[in-house]
XYZ file of C-alpha atoms in Angstrom:
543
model
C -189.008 19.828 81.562
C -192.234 19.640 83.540
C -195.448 21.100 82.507
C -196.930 21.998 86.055
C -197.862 25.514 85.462
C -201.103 26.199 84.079
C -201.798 28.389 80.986
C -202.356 31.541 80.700
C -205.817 32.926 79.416
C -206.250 33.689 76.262
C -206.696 37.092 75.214
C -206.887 37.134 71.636
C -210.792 36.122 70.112
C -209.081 33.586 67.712
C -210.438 30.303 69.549
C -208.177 27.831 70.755
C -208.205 24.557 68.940
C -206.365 22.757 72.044
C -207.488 22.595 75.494
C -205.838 24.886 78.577
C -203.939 22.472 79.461
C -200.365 23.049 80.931
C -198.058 24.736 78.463
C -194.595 23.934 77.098
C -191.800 25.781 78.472
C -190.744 28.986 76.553
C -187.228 27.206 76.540
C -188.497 24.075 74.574
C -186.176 24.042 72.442
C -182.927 24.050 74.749
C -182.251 20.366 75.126
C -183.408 17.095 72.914
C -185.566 15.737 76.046
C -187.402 18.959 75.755
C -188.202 18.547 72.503
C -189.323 15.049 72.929
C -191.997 15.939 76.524
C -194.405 15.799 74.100
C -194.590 13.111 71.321
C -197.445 12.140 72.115
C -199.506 15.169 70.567
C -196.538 16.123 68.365
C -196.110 13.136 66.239
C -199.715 12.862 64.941
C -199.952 16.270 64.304
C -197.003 15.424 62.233
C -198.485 12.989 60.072
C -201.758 15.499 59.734
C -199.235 18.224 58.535
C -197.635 16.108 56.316
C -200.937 15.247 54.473
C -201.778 18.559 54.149
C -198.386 19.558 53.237
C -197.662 17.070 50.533
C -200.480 17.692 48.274
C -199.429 21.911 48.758
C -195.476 21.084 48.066
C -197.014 19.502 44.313
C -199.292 22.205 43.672
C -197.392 25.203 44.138
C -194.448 23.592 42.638
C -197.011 22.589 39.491
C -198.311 26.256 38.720
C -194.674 27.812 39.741
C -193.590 26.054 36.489
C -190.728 23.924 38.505
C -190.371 20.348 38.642
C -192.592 18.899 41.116
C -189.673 17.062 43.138
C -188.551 21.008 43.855
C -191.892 21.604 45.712
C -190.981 18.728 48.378
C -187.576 19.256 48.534
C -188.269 22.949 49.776
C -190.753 21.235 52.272
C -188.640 18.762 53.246
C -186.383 21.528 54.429
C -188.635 23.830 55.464
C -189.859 21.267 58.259
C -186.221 19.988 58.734
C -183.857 22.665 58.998
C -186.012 25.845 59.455
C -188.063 23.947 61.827
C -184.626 23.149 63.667
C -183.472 26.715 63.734
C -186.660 28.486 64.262
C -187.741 30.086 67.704
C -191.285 29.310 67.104
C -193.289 26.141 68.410
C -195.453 25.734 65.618
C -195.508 27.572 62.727
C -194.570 25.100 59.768
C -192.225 26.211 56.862
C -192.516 25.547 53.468
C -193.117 26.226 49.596
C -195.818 29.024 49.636
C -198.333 30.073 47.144
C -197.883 34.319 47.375
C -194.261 33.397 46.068
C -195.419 31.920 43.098
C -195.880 34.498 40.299
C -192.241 35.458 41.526
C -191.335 32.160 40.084
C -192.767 31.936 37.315
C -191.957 35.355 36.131
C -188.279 34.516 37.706
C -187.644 31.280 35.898
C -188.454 33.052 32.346
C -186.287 35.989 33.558
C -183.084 34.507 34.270
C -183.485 31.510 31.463
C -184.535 28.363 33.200
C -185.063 26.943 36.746
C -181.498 25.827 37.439
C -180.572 29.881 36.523
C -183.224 30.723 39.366
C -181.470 28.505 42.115
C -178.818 31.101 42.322
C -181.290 33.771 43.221
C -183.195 31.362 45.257
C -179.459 30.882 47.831
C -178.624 34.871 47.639
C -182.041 35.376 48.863
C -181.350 33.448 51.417
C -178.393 34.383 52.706
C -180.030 38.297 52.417
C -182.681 36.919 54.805
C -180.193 35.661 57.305
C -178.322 39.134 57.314
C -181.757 40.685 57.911
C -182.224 38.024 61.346
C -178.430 39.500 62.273
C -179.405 42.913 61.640
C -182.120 42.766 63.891
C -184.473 43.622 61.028
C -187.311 41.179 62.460
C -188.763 43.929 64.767
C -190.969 45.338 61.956
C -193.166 42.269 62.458
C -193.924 43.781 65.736
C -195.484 46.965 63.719
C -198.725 44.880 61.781
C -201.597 46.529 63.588
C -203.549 43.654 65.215
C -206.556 44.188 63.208
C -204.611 43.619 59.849
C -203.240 40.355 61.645
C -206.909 39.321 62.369
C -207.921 40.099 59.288
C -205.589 38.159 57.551
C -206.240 34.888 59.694
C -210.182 35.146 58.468
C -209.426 35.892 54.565
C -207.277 33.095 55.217
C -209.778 31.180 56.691
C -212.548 32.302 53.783
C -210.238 31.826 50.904
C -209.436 27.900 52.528
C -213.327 27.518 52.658
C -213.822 28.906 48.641
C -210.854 27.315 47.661
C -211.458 23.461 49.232
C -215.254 23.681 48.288
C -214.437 22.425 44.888
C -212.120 19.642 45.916
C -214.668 18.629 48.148
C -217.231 17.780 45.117
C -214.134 16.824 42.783
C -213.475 19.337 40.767
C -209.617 19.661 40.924
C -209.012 22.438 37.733
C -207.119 24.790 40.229
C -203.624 23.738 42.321
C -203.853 22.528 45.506
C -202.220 25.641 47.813
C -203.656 28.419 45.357
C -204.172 31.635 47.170
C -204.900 33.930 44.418
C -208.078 35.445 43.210
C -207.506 34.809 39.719
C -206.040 31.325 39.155
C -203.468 30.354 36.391
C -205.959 28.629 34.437
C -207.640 32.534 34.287
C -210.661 31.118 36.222
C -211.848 33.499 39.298
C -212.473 31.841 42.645
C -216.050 32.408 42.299
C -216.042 31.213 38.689
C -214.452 27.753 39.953
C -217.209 27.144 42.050
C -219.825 27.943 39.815
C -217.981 25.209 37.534
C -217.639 22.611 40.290
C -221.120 22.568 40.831
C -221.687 21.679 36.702
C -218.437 18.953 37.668
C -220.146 17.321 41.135
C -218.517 13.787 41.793
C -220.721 12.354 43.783
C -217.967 9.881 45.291
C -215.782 12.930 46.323
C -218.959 14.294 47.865
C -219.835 11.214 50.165
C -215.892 11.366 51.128
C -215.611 14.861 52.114
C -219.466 15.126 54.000
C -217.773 11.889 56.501
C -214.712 13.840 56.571
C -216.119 17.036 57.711
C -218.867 15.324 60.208
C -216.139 13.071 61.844
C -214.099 16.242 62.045
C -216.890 17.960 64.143
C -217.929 14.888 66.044
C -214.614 13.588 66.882
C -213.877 16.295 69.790
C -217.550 15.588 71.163
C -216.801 11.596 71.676
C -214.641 9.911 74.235
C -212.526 9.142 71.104
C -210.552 12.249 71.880
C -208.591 10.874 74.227
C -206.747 9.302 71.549
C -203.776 11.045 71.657
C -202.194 8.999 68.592
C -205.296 9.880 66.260
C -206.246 13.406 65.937
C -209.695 14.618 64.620
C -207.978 15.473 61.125
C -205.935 12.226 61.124
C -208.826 10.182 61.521
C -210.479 12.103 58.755
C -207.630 11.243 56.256
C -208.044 7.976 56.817
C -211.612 7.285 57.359
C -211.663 9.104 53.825
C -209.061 6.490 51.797
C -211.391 3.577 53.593
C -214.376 4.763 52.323
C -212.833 5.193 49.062
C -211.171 1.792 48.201
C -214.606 0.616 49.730
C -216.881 2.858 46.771
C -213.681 1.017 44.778
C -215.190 -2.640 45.592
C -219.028 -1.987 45.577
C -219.123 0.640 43.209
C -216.421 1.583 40.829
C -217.978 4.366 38.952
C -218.589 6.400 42.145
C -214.953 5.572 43.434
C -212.317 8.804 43.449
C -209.537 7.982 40.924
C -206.897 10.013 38.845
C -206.190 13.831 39.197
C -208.562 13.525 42.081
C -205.843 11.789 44.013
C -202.957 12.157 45.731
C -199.886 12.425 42.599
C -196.819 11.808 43.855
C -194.161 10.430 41.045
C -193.524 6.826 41.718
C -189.676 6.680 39.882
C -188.159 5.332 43.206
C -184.635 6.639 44.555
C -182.601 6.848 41.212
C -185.346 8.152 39.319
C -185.439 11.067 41.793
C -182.023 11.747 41.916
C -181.834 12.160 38.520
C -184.562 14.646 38.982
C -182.829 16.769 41.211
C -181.826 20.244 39.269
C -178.404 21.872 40.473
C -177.680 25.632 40.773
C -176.556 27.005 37.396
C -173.276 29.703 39.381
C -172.780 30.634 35.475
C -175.753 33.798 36.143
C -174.129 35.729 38.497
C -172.919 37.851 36.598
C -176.504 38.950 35.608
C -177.512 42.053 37.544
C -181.229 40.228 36.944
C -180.170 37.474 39.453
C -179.508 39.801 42.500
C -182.237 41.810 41.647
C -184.352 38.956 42.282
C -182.523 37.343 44.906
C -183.511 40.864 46.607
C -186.960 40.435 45.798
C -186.943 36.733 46.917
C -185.304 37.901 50.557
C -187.900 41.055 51.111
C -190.988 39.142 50.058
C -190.120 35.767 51.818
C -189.585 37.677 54.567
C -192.554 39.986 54.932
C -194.626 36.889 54.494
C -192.753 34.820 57.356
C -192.743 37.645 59.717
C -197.129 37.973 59.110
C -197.275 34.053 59.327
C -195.292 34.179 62.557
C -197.311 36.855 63.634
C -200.635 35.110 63.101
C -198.997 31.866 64.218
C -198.199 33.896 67.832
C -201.889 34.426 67.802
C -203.194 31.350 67.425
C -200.664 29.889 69.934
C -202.887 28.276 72.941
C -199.976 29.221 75.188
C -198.878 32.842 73.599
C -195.304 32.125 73.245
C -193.898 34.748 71.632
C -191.252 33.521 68.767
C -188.064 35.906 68.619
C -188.884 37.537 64.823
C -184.922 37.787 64.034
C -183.958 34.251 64.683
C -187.050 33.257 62.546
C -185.579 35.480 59.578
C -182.284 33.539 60.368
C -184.308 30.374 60.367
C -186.393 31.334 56.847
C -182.762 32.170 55.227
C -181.109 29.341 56.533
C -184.039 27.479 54.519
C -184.163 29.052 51.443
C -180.137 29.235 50.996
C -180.305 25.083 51.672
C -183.609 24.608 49.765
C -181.856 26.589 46.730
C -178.556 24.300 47.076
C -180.850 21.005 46.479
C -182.707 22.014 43.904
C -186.108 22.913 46.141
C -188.776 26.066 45.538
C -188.036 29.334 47.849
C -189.469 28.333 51.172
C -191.931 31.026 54.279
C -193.762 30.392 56.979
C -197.276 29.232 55.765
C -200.204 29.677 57.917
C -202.100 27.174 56.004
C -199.910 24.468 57.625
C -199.265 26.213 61.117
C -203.077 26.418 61.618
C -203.529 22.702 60.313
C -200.716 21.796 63.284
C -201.754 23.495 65.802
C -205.666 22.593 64.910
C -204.354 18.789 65.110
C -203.069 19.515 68.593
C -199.214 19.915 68.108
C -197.256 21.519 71.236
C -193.550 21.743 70.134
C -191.295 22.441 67.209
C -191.086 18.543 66.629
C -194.231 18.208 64.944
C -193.398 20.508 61.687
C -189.123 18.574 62.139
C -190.924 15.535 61.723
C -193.548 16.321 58.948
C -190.088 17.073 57.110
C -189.021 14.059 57.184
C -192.268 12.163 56.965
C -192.093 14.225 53.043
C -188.729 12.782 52.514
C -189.445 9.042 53.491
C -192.922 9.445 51.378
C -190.982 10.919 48.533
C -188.549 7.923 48.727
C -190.265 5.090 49.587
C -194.376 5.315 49.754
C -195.465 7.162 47.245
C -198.036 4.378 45.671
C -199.712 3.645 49.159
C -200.113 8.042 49.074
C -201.497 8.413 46.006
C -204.543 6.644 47.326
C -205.477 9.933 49.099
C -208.507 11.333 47.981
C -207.687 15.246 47.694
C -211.445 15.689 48.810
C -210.462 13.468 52.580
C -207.480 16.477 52.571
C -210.361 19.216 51.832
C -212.408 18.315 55.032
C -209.541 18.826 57.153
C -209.212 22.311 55.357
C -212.727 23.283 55.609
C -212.870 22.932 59.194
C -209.149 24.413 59.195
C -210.849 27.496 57.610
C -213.934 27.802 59.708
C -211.746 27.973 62.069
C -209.826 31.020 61.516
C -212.878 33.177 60.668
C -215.336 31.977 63.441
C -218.433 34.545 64.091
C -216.641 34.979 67.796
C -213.550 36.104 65.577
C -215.924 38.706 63.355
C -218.224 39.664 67.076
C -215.318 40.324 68.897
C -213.533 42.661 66.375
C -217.241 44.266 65.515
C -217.156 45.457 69.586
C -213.586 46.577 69.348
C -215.183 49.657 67.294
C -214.689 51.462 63.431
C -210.778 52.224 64.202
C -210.331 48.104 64.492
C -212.866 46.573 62.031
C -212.678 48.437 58.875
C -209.000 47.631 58.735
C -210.313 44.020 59.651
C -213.181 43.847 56.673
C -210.995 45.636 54.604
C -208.264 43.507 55.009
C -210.554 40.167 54.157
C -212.176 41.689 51.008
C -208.829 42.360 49.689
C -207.090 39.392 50.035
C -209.932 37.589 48.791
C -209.837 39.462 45.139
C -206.245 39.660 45.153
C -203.403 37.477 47.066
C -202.385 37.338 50.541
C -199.200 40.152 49.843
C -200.843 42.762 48.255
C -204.606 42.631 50.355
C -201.952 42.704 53.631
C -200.454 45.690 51.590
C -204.070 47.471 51.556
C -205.004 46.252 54.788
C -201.937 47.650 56.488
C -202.496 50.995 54.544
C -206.170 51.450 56.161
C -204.588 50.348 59.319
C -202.160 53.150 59.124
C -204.626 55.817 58.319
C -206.635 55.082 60.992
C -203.654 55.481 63.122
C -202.695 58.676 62.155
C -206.396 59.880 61.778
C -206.658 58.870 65.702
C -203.479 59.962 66.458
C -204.205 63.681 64.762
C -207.454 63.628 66.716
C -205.768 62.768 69.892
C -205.128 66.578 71.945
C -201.426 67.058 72.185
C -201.969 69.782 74.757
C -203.178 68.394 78.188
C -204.927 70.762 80.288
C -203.950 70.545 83.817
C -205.205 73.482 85.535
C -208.554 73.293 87.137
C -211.634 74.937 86.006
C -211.441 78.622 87.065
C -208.131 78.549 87.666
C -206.130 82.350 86.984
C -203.424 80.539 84.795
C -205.027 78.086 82.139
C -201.742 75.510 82.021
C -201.159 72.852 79.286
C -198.624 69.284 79.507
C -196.931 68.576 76.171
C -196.482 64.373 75.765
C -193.359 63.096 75.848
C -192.674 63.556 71.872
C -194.123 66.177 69.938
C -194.210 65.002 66.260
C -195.442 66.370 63.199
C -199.105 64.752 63.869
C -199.500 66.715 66.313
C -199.749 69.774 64.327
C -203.558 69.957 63.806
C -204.529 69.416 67.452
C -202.079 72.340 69.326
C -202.911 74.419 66.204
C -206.623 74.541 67.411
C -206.212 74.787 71.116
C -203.922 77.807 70.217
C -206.805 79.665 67.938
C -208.852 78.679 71.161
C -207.573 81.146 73.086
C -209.349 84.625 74.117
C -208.153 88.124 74.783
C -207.110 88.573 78.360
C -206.232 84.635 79.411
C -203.265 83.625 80.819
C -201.503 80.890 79.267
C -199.138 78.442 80.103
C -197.429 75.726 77.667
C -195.117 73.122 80.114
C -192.460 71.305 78.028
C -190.060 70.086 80.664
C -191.483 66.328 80.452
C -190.713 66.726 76.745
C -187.911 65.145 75.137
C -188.098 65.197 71.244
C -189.329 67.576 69.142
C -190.940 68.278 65.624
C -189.518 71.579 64.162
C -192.615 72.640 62.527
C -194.298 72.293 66.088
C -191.936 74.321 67.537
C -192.085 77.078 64.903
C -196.142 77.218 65.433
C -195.531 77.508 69.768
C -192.462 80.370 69.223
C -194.482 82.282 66.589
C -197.686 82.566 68.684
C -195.817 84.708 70.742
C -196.451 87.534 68.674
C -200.212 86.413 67.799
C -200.681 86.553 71.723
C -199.305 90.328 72.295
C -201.681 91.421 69.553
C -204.192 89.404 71.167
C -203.457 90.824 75.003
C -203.068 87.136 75.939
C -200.042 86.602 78.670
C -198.779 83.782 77.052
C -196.016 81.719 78.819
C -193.509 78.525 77.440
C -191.767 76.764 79.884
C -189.021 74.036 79.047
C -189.303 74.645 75.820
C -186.578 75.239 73.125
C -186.675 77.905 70.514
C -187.323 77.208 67.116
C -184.072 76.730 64.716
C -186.343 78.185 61.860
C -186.368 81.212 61.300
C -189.863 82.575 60.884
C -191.195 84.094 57.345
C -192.517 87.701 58.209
């Protein structure tokens, strides 16, 4: 594969954390030395994904009341397999916070997390019968304002949530999306608390983190291909840490406020891995959640693929049905092995492509890199400081809801940036599912409310003009009600009307009963009133 053609600009206000520089092929993913043209940017965007990913794969698995070893194994395979199946370049798979009050409220359904594995594989085969079906195209249906909105609640939420790992106050799971948190503490009310909880250690660690974040792109250091802004963060971070360990002890980051991976080497974890309990199926409880678990994994992947699209420095579009394929493919394997339901997460898609990824092989690779650390290095990780991790995420955040971002949708008009605001201030006081939910509502609304506003009746003839004619659109629907209702009433005694439908090929009934039956309010009238091309009503009309 060569890389010779240059990109294309970028439309979309979301800035570009890469360079223009010559994009991947659409068809990256055809042959093995595509997916290899560019290790150089993939594999340490890896390793950044990873970091972020691993501390995510614990949390959620930690508040979703599942063994923590089920977290990574449904990362593992979200990078792994749904990374190998997947159309898309760079979103990155994985356990995902909106899933978990499914879960929980799951696992106490059905009697126990090895009874919720079941559910867990039927929801994923479900998903990959949705990718056959073609079901992915109602991805292609999230107005573009909900999308953006979504990217800077994201963005907003990363900021309030990280702010109190970044001062060391570590009450609330890493990966938490939700307004209220398990522990029944609000996102405000946690960082009111982490300012009475300051560590002043975690502090000096996340302040380099952040600056070396921003200064890295400014310095000839840049160039580095192997060391990313975010990896050199990370590391930077666990340096300055085992230094405060030497010099000063008390200021040094230690415990919950590091990495926790469990250290019980291979047999320990094998022994940890939980097997599908096939006794539930007979339990009309299990498919109803294995339903729940296809519908909701889905609608999340299909957003996070959206918003992934968008942020995409190259705008490759990823086919939506091979992704549901992809995201069903996961979930049915995670659920065999004992691993949480896995999505797309845009948490981790932004993180890659922030660190500079290009291909697919960045989130196959952070799969594995959660395998080998699960396996092998788990006491050299746990000397992460989750405030080194929290940088990365702040700038991660800023990110997605830069003031170009806000500006940009602001001069798009009302129509786009209610939806937009109203979008953000839901999913900030709920989860990401449900403020999508109420964005997507307002986004409707203001659809309809435009369309309704929109005339359905073109006038063609010009001023003066004997005959007053009208176009019909191509489909009349019931929207279009309002509008031909008034232009009708319009009319005066003595005009000469025509209504053209031969362009016309679908029609609302109700629209067709209100042109007919003005027939007779235009004799009574004295107004010559003409249709052309189009049908009669089948309804008969009340008189």
């Amino acid at each position: 594969m060569t890389a010779s053609a240059p990109a294309p600009p970028r439309p979309s206000p979301v800035p570009s954390p890469v360079p223009p520089t010559p994009a991947p092929s659409a068809s990256a993913d055809s042959s093995a030395s595509s997916l290899f043209a560019y290790w150089r940017e993939d594999l340490p965007a890896s390793l950044v994904v990873f970091l972020v990913a691993l501390p995510l794969c614990l949390g959620i698995a930690l508040a979703s009341g599942a063994p923590l070893l089920s977290g990574v194994i449904a990362g593992v395979v979200g990078g792994i397999v749904v990374g190998a199946v997947s159309g898309s370049q760079l979103m990155v798979s994985g356990p995902a916070a909106g899933l978990t009050a499914i879960v929980i409220s799951g696992i106490a359904q059905v009697g126990g997390f090895p009874q919720f594995l079941p559910a867990v594989i039927i929801g994923g085969a479900i998903q990959m019968m949705l990718g056959v079906a073609r079901a992915g195209v109602i991805g292609y249906y999230f107005p573009s304002s909900v999308i953006k909105g979504m990217l800077a609640a994201i963005g907003l939420t990363l900021i309030l949530k990280q702010l109190p790992h970044a001062v060391g106050y570590d009450e609330d799971f890493e990966g938490d999306f939700s307004f209220v948190s398990p522990t029944g503490e609000t996102t405000f009310g946690a960082l009111g608390s982490a300012l009475d909880n300051i560590q002043l250690g975690a502090v000096i660690v996340s302040l380099i983190g952040v600056a070396l974040m921003i200064i890295w792109p400014r310095t000839p250091l840049k160039k580095i291909k192997l060391l990313p802004a975010p990896l050199a963060a990370v590391f930077v971070g666990v340096m300055v840490n085992e230094v405060l360990r030497l010099i000063n002890p008390d200021l040094a980051i230690r415990g919950t406020h590091l990495v926790s991976l469990p250290t019980t080497g291979l047999e320990g974890i094998a022994a940890q891995v939980t097997r599908p309990d096939w006794s539930v199926l007979n339990q009309q409880s299990v498919w109803i959640l294995a339903l729940t678990i296809g519908i909701v994994a889905s609608l999340e992947s299909l957003l996070s693929l959206e918003a992934t699209n968008k942020l995409d420095p190259w705008k490759r579009e990823a086919p939506a049905n091979r992704e549901l394929f992809a995201q069903g493919l996961g979930n049915l394997t995670s659920g065999l092995l004992g691993g949480l339901p896995v999505t797309g997460v845009i948490v981790r898609s932004s993180a890659n492509i922030d660190a500079g990824a290009r291909t697919r092989l960045s989130g196959i690779v952070h799969g594995f890199m959660l395998l080998v650390a699960v396996l092998a290095l788990a006491t050299i990780l746990n000397r992460i400081p989750l405030a080194a991790l929290a940088a990365v995420l702040l700038v991660t955040g800023f990110k997605l809801t830069t003031p170009a971002l806000w500006k940009n949708v602001w001069d798009l008009g009302w129509a786009q940036f209610i939806p937009f605001a109203v979008t953000i201030v839901a999913i900030l006081f709920t989860d990401l599912l449900k403020g999508i939910g109420v964005g997507l509502f307002v986004g409707i609304a203001f659809i309809l409310v435009e369309h309704m506003r929109r005339p359905a009746l073109v006038l063609v003839s010009p001023p003066g003009a004997i005959l007053t004619r009208y176009l019909l659109p191509d489909q009349v629907t019931f929207l279009s009600k309002a509008s031909i209702s008034r232009v009708l009433e319009s009319f005066t005694e003595g005009m000469r009307v025509e209504i053209d439908g031969r362009r016309t090929t679908s029609y609302d009934q109700d629209v067709l009963e209100i042109l007919n039956e003005f027939r007779e309010t235009a004799k009574g009238r004295k107004i010559d009133y003409r249709l052309v091309g189009v049908p009669t009503s089948d309804i008969t009309p009340l008189h």
